[in-house]
CSV table of C-alpha atoms and ligand atoms in Angstrom, one decimal:
chain,number,residue,atom,x,y,z
A,1,MET,CA,-13.8,6.5,23.1
A,2,SER,CA,-11.3,6.0,25.9
A,3,ASP,CA,-11.1,8.6,28.6
A,4,ARG,CA,-7.7,9.5,27.4
A,5,ARG,CA,-9.0,10.3,23.9
A,6,ARG,CA,-11.8,12.4,25.4
A,7,PHE,CA,-9.3,14.4,27.3
A,8,VAL,CA,-7.0,14.8,24.4
A,9,LYS,CA,-9.9,16.0,22.2
A,10,PHE,CA,-10.2,19.1,24.4
A,11,SER,CA,-6.5,19.6,25.0
A,12,LEU,CA,-5.4,19.2,21.5
A,13,LEU,CA,-4.9,22.8,20.6
A,14,SER,CA,-2.8,23.5,23.7
A,15,GLY,CA,-0.7,20.4,22.8
A,16,ALA,CA,-0.2,21.7,19.3
A,17,ALA,CA,0.8,25.1,20.7
A,18,VAL,CA,3.4,23.6,23.0
A,19,LEU,CA,4.8,21.7,20.0
A,20,ALA,CA,4.9,24.9,18.0
A,21,GLY,CA,6.9,26.5,20.8
A,22,LYS,CA,6.6,30.2,20.1
A,23,ASN,CA,4.6,32.2,17.7
A,24,LEU,CA,6.6,32.3,14.5
A,25,PHE,CA,4.0,34.1,12.4
A,26,ALA,CA,4.9,37.3,10.6
A,27,LYS,CA,2.9,39.3,8.0
A,28,THR,CA,4.2,39.5,4.4
A,29,ASP,CA,3.7,42.8,2.6
A,30,LYS,CA,0.6,41.4,1.0
A,31,GLY,CA,-0.8,40.8,4.5
A,32,ASP,CA,-0.7,37.0,4.2
A,33,ARG,CA,0.6,34.9,7.0
A,34,LYS,CA,4.2,33.9,6.5
A,35,TYR,CA,6.0,31.3,8.5
A,36,ASP,CA,9.5,30.9,9.7
A,37,VAL,CA,9.9,27.2,9.0
A,38,VAL,CA,10.2,24.9,12.0
A,39,LYS,CA,13.1,22.6,11.2
A,40,ASP,CA,14.1,19.3,12.8
A,41,GLN,CA,10.6,18.6,13.9
A,42,PRO,CA,9.1,16.2,11.5
A,43,ILE,CA,5.5,15.4,11.9
A,44,VAL,CA,2.9,13.3,10.1
A,45,ILE,CA,-0.9,13.2,10.6
A,46,SER,CA,-3.5,11.1,8.9
A,47,THR,CA,-7.2,10.3,8.9
A,48,TRP,CA,-8.9,7.6,11.0
A,49,ASP,CA,-7.6,5.1,13.5
A,50,PHE,CA,-5.8,3.1,10.8
A,51,GLY,CA,-3.7,6.2,10.2
A,52,LYS,CA,-1.6,5.2,13.2
A,53,VAL,CA,0.2,2.3,11.5
A,54,ALA,CA,0.4,4.3,8.3
A,55,ASN,CA,2.1,7.1,10.2
A,56,ALA,CA,4.6,4.6,11.6
A,57,ALA,CA,5.6,3.7,8.1
A,58,ALA,CA,5.8,7.4,7.1
A,59,TRP,CA,7.9,8.0,10.2
A,60,THR,CA,10.6,5.5,9.1
A,61,VAL,CA,11.2,7.9,6.2
A,62,LEU,CA,10.9,11.1,8.2
A,63,LYS,CA,13.2,10.1,11.0
A,64,LYS,CA,16.0,9.4,8.5
A,65,GLY,CA,15.6,12.9,7.2
A,66,GLY,CA,13.6,11.9,4.1
A,67,ARG,CA,11.2,14.0,2.1
A,68,ALA,CA,7.7,14.5,3.3
A,69,VAL,CA,6.4,13.4,-0.1
A,70,ASP,CA,8.3,10.1,0.2
A,71,ALA,CA,7.0,9.6,3.7
A,72,VAL,CA,3.4,10.1,2.8
A,73,GLU,CA,3.6,7.7,-0.1
A,74,GLU,CA,5.2,5.0,2.1
A,75,GLY,CA,2.6,5.7,4.8
A,76,VAL,CA,-0.6,5.4,2.8
A,77,LYS,CA,0.7,2.2,1.1
A,78,VAL,CA,0.1,0.4,4.4
A,79,PRO,CA,-3.7,0.6,4.3
A,80,GLU,CA,-3.7,0.2,0.5
A,81,ALA,CA,-2.0,-3.2,0.9
A,82,ASP,CA,-4.2,-4.3,3.9
A,83,PRO,CA,-7.0,-6.5,2.7
A,84,LYS,CA,-8.8,-6.0,6.0
A,85,ASN,CA,-9.1,-2.3,5.3
A,86,GLN,CA,-12.2,-2.2,3.2
A,87,SER,CA,-12.1,1.5,2.3
A,88,VAL,CA,-8.7,1.7,0.6
A,89,GLY,CA,-6.8,-0.3,-2.0
A,90,LEU,CA,-6.8,-4.1,-1.8
A,91,GLY,CA,-10.1,-5.3,-0.3
A,92,GLY,CA,-11.8,-2.0,-0.9
A,93,ARG,CA,-15.5,-2.1,-1.2
A,94,PRO,CA,-16.6,-2.2,-4.9
A,95,ASP,CA,-18.9,0.0,-6.8
A,96,ARG,CA,-22.5,-1.2,-7.5
A,97,ASP,CA,-21.3,-3.3,-10.5
A,98,GLY,CA,-18.8,-5.2,-8.2
A,99,ARG,CA,-15.7,-3.3,-9.5
A,100,VAL,CA,-13.1,-2.0,-7.1
A,101,THR,CA,-12.1,1.4,-8.5
A,102,LEU,CA,-9.5,3.5,-6.7
A,103,ASP,CA,-9.0,7.2,-6.4
A,104,ALA,CA,-5.7,8.8,-5.2
A,105,CYS,CA,-3.6,11.9,-5.3
A,106,ILE,CA,-0.2,13.2,-4.1
A,107,MET,CA,1.4,16.6,-3.8
A,108,ASP,CA,4.9,17.7,-2.9
A,109,GLU,CA,6.6,20.8,-1.6
A,110,ASN,CA,7.0,22.3,-5.1
A,111,TYR,CA,3.3,22.3,-5.9
A,112,LYS,CA,3.8,19.3,-8.1
A,113,CYS,CA,0.9,16.9,-8.0
A,114,GLY,CA,-0.4,13.7,-9.6
A,115,SER,CA,-3.6,11.9,-9.4
A,116,VAL,CA,-5.5,8.9,-10.6
A,117,ALA,CA,-9.3,8.2,-10.5
A,118,ALA,CA,-11.3,5.1,-11.1
A,119,LEU,CA,-8.1,3.1,-11.4
A,120,GLU,CA,-8.7,-0.7,-11.4
A,121,HIS,CA,-6.6,-3.8,-10.7
A,122,VAL,CA,-3.6,-2.0,-9.1
A,123,VAL,CA,-3.1,-2.0,-5.3
A,124,HIS,CA,-0.9,1.0,-4.9
A,125,ALA,CA,-3.0,3.8,-6.5
A,126,ILE,CA,-0.8,6.3,-4.7
A,127,SER,CA,2.3,5.2,-6.4
A,128,VAL,CA,0.6,5.4,-9.8
A,129,ALA,CA,-0.5,9.0,-8.9
A,130,ARG,CA,3.1,9.7,-8.0
A,131,LEU,CA,4.3,8.4,-11.3
A,132,VAL,CA,1.7,10.6,-13.1
A,133,MET,CA,3.3,13.5,-11.2
A,134,GLU,CA,6.9,12.4,-12.0
A,135,LYS,CA,6.7,11.0,-15.5
A,136,THR,CA,3.9,12.7,-17.4
A,137,PRO,CA,3.1,16.3,-18.4
A,138,HIS,CA,-0.3,15.8,-16.8
A,139,VAL,CA,-1.8,15.9,-13.3
A,140,MET,CA,-4.6,13.4,-13.6
A,141,LEU,CA,-5.3,10.1,-15.4
A,142,VAL,CA,-8.6,8.4,-15.1
A,143,GLY,CA,-10.3,5.0,-15.7
A,144,ASP,CA,-8.8,2.7,-18.4
A,145,GLY,CA,-6.1,5.3,-19.2
A,146,ALA,CA,-4.9,5.3,-15.6
A,147,THR,CA,-4.9,1.5,-15.5
A,148,GLN,CA,-3.1,1.2,-18.8
A,149,PHE,CA,-0.5,3.7,-17.7
A,150,ALA,CA,0.1,1.7,-14.5
A,151,LEU,CA,0.4,-1.6,-16.2
A,152,GLU,CA,2.7,-0.2,-18.9
A,153,ASN,CA,4.9,1.1,-16.1
A,154,GLY,CA,5.3,-2.3,-14.4
A,155,PHE,CA,2.5,-2.3,-11.8
A,156,LYS,CA,1.2,-5.8,-11.2
A,157,LYS,CA,-2.4,-6.5,-12.3
A,158,GLU,CA,-4.3,-7.9,-9.4
A,159,ASN,CA,-7.9,-8.8,-8.4
A,160,LEU,CA,-8.7,-6.3,-5.6
A,161,LEU,CA,-12.1,-7.7,-4.7
A,162,THR,CA,-11.5,-9.9,-1.7
A,163,PRO,CA,-14.0,-12.6,-0.8
A,164,LYS,CA,-15.2,-10.6,2.2
A,165,SER,CA,-15.9,-7.5,0.2
A,166,GLU,CA,-17.5,-9.6,-2.6
A,167,GLU,CA,-19.8,-11.3,-0.1
A,168,GLU,CA,-20.9,-8.0,1.5
A,169,TRP,CA,-21.5,-6.5,-2.0
A,170,LYS,CA,-23.7,-9.4,-2.9
A,171,GLU,CA,-25.6,-8.9,0.4
A,172,TRP,CA,-26.0,-5.2,-0.5
A,173,LEU,CA,-27.4,-6.1,-3.9
A,174,LYS,CA,-30.4,-7.7,-2.2
A,175,THR,CA,-31.7,-4.2,-1.3
A,176,SER,CA,-29.3,-2.0,-3.4
A,177,LYS,CA,-30.0,0.8,-0.9
A,178,TYR,CA,-27.5,3.6,-1.5
A,179,GLU,CA,-27.5,6.5,0.9
A,180,PRO,CA,-24.1,7.8,1.8
A,181,LYS,CA,-24.7,9.1,5.2
A,182,LYS,CA,-22.8,9.4,8.4
A,183,ASN,CA,-19.7,7.3,9.1
A,184,ILE,CA,-21.6,5.5,11.9
A,185,GLU,CA,-24.7,4.4,10.1
A,186,ASN,CA,-26.6,1.2,9.8
A,187,MET,CA,-26.2,1.0,6.0
A,188,MET,CA,-23.8,-1.8,5.6
A,189,PRO,CA,-24.5,-5.4,6.3
A,190,GLY,CA,-23.7,-5.7,10.0
A,191,GLY,CA,-24.1,-1.9,10.4
A,192,LYS,CA,-20.6,-1.1,9.3
A,193,ASP,CA,-19.3,2.2,7.9
A,194,ASN,CA,-19.6,2.6,4.2
A,195,HIS,CA,-16.8,4.9,3.7
A,196,ASP,CA,-13.3,6.0,5.0
A,197,THR,CA,-10.2,7.2,3.2
A,198,ILE,CA,-6.6,7.7,4.2
A,199,GLY,CA,-5.5,11.3,3.8
A,200,MET,CA,-2.0,12.0,5.2
A,201,VAL,CA,0.0,15.2,5.4
A,202,ALA,CA,3.5,15.6,6.7
A,203,MET,CA,6.4,18.0,7.3
A,204,ASP,CA,9.9,16.8,7.1
A,205,LYS,CA,13.2,17.7,8.8
A,206,ASN,CA,13.8,20.5,6.4
A,207,GLY,CA,10.3,22.0,7.0
A,208,ASN,CA,9.0,20.8,3.6
A,209,MET,CA,5.5,19.5,3.3
A,210,GLY,CA,3.8,16.7,1.3
A,211,GLY,CA,0.5,15.0,1.2
A,212,ALA,CA,-1.3,11.9,-0.1
A,213,CYS,CA,-4.9,10.8,-0.2
A,214,THR,CA,-6.1,7.3,-1.3
A,215,THR,CA,-9.4,5.5,-1.2
A,216,SER,CA,-11.7,3.0,-2.8
A,217,GLY,CA,-14.4,5.7,-2.5
A,218,MET,CA,-18.0,5.4,-1.4
A,219,ALA,CA,-19.0,1.8,-1.2
A,220,TYR,CA,-21.5,0.8,-4.0
A,221,LYS,CA,-21.1,4.1,-5.8
A,222,MET,CA,-22.2,4.4,-9.4
A,223,HIS,CA,-19.5,3.0,-11.7
A,224,GLY,CA,-17.4,5.9,-12.8
A,225,ARG,CA,-18.2,8.1,-9.8
A,226,VAL,CA,-15.2,10.0,-8.6
A,227,GLY,CA,-15.1,11.6,-5.1
A,228,ASP,CA,-13.0,14.3,-3.6
A,229,SER,CA,-10.0,12.2,-2.8
A,230,PRO,CA,-8.1,12.4,-6.1
A,231,ILE,CA,-9.1,16.0,-6.8
A,232,ILE,CA,-6.3,18.4,-6.0
A,233,GLY,CA,-7.7,21.1,-3.8
A,234,ALA,CA,-10.7,19.0,-2.7
A,235,GLY,CA,-9.4,15.9,-1.0
A,236,LEU,CA,-5.8,17.2,-0.6
A,237,TYR,CA,-3.9,20.4,-0.9
A,238,VAL,CA,-0.3,21.2,0.0
A,239,ASP,CA,1.1,24.8,0.0
A,240,ASN,CA,4.6,24.7,1.2
A,241,GLU,CA,4.4,28.3,2.3
A,242,ILE,CA,1.4,27.8,4.6
A,243,GLY,CA,0.5,24.2,5.3
A,244,ALA,CA,-1.5,21.2,4.1
A,245,ALA,CA,-4.9,19.8,4.5
A,246,THR,CA,-6.8,16.7,3.6
A,247,SER,CA,-10.4,15.4,3.9
A,248,THR,CA,-12.5,12.3,4.3
A,249,GLY,CA,-16.2,11.7,4.2
A,250,VAL,CA,-18.8,12.3,1.5
A,251,GLY,CA,-16.7,13.6,-1.3
A,252,GLU,CA,-19.5,15.5,-3.2
A,253,GLU,CA,-19.8,17.9,-0.3
A,254,VAL,CA,-16.1,18.5,-0.1
A,255,ILE,CA,-15.8,19.1,-3.9
A,256,ARG,CA,-18.6,21.7,-3.8
A,257,ILE,CA,-16.5,23.9,-1.5
A,258,VAL,CA,-13.0,22.8,-2.7
A,259,GLY,CA,-12.5,21.9,0.9
A,260,SER,CA,-8.8,21.2,1.4
A,261,HIS,CA,-7.7,24.3,-0.6
A,262,LEU,CA,-10.2,26.3,1.4
A,263,VAL,CA,-8.6,25.1,4.7
A,264,VAL,CA,-5.2,26.0,3.5
A,265,GLU,CA,-6.4,29.5,2.3
A,266,LEU,CA,-8.0,30.0,5.7
A,267,MET,CA,-4.7,29.2,7.4
A,268,ARG,CA,-3.1,31.7,5.1
A,269,GLN,CA,-5.5,34.3,6.4
A,270,GLY,CA,-4.2,33.5,9.9
A,271,LEU,CA,-6.5,30.8,11.3
A,272,GLU,CA,-5.1,28.0,13.3
A,273,PRO,CA,-5.5,24.5,11.7
A,274,GLU,CA,-8.5,23.4,13.8
A,275,ASP,CA,-10.3,26.8,13.3
A,276,ALA,CA,-9.6,26.6,9.5
A,277,CYS,CA,-11.1,23.0,9.4
A,278,LYS,CA,-14.1,24.2,11.4
A,279,ARG,CA,-14.7,27.1,9.1
A,280,ALA,CA,-14.6,24.7,6.1
A,281,VAL,CA,-17.2,22.5,7.9
A,282,GLU,CA,-19.4,25.5,8.5
A,283,ARG,CA,-19.1,26.4,4.8
A,284,ILE,CA,-20.6,23.0,4.0
A,285,ILE,CA,-23.4,23.5,6.4
A,286,ALA,CA,-24.1,27.0,5.0
A,287,ARG,CA,-24.3,25.7,1.5
A,288,ASN,CA,-26.7,22.9,2.2
A,289,PRO,CA,-27.9,22.7,5.8
A,290,GLU,CA,-30.3,19.8,5.4
A,291,LYS,CA,-27.8,17.6,3.6
A,292,ALA,CA,-25.0,18.5,6.1
A,293,LYS,CA,-27.0,17.0,9.0
A,294,GLU,CA,-27.0,13.6,7.2
A,295,VAL,CA,-23.5,13.2,6.0
A,296,GLN,CA,-20.0,13.0,7.5
A,297,VAL,CA,-17.1,15.1,6.4
A,298,GLY,CA,-13.8,15.6,8.3
A,299,PHE,CA,-10.9,17.8,7.6
A,300,LEU,CA,-7.4,17.6,8.9
A,301,ALA,CA,-4.7,20.3,8.7
A,302,LEU,CA,-1.1,20.9,9.5
A,303,ASN,CA,0.7,24.3,9.4
A,304,LYS,CA,4.3,25.2,8.9
A,305,ASN,CA,4.8,25.6,12.6
A,306,GLY,CA,4.0,21.9,13.1
A,307,ALA,CA,0.6,22.8,14.7
A,308,TYR,CA,-2.2,20.6,13.6
A,309,GLY,CA,-6.0,20.2,14.1
A,310,ALA,CA,-9.1,18.7,12.7
A,311,TYR,CA,-12.8,19.2,12.7
A,312,ALA,CA,-15.8,17.2,11.4
A,313,LEU,CA,-19.5,17.6,10.7
A,314,GLN,CA,-20.4,14.6,12.9
A,315,LYS,CA,-19.0,12.8,15.9
A,316,GLY,CA,-16.7,9.9,15.2
A,317,PHE,CA,-13.9,11.3,13.0
A,318,SER,CA,-10.6,10.2,14.4
A,319,TYR,CA,-7.1,11.0,13.2
A,320,ALA,CA,-3.6,9.9,14.0
A,321,VAL,CA,-0.6,12.0,14.9
A,322,LYS,CA,3.1,11.1,15.0
A,323,ASN,CA,5.9,13.5,15.8
A,324,GLY,CA,8.9,13.4,18.2
A,325,ASN,CA,6.6,13.7,21.2
A,326,VAL,CA,3.2,12.2,20.3
A,327,GLU,CA,2.1,9.0,18.7
A,328,ASP,CA,-1.6,8.6,19.2
A,329,VAL,CA,-5.1,8.7,17.8
A,330,PHE,CA,-7.5,11.5,18.7
A,331,PHE,CA,-11.1,12.3,18.0
A,332,ALA,CA,-11.8,15.6,16.2
A,333,LYS,CA,-14.3,18.1,17.5
A,334,TYR,CA,-17.5,18.1,15.5
A,335,PHE,CA,-20.5,20.3,14.7
A,336,TYR,CA,-23.5,18.0,15.1
A,337,ASP,CA,-23.9,15.4,17.8
A,338,ASP,CA,-25.7,12.6,16.0
A,339,GLY,CA,-27.5,15.1,14.0
A,340,LYS,CA,-29.3,16.6,17.0
B,401,LIG,N1,-14.0,10.9,0.5
B,401,LIG,C1,-14.2,9.6,-0.1
B,401,LIG,C2,-15.1,9.7,-1.3
B,401,LIG,O1,-16.0,10.5,-1.3
B,401,LIG,C3,-14.8,8.6,0.9
B,401,LIG,C4,-14.5,8.7,2.3
B,401,LIG,O2,-13.6,9.4,2.7
B,401,LIG,O3,-15.2,8.1,3.1
B,401,LIG,O4,-14.9,8.9,-2.2
């Protein structure tokens, strides 16, 4: 971690406050937080270091005054198409049977959402999720049905298993040890991470929000396993009155607490984004303290003031921010320091 990042980690909240300008919160008659929307201050935030290039793609839409939902779709397509990114889209690590199966979801400012799970042979899972949202009466398509829907709608059938991911999978087969643990863990050949996901949330010029989340899921998962990433409310939630949140890490722990929805509801109760993410992390710990020490989960949130924050179970969760003032990657605060 660079010194700059270390510094930013501790000064993030104040930065977000400066961005937000003044306190624009007011109570509704139901006691919920209500926001006066900050306009003309688009912002996009996303998980992990590779979020930076994805944010840049999203920004090309936001800076032209485009919709947040269009921006996040454009943004997450970048890691989906990158064969070097082994946790999303093309080149994603396969399941234990050697099949690359993708999970993704998207949500707009009108509570419209679409999702695909266990999608195969199609690079841009997020665009298939978008089409489920736009063109079907459903929210979620899975497995063969999702793949069939994509191919019928003109998506190209491709082999997503790159030689590198195939080689690593074959190496993994020698021991077949499957223990989804922390993001920095000596589980993969060469001691690499076995998971990551891009979750991205944005607010556009008009103060409308959108979010997208896409992943190849946990490496070497059971065939058919679905994580949090395509589950609306778990891996992603967007509430245009309040804010948006997304997650990464061991999806099972996120699903158990319906994590992203929880973060948004905590913001509705008045918490700042980072505090809301922290409370969700603490909920995971409270539900299963032993497990929580061993796994990584990170949350990321953006509220209608344009304030943002993140929090993780373990050290090492980074996230990327782009707005009119900031374009950088930060480390989130975390609960455990290497499990100690
Ligand atoms: N959340 C993803 C899943 O459980 C993986 C990750 O973010 O690392 O499939």
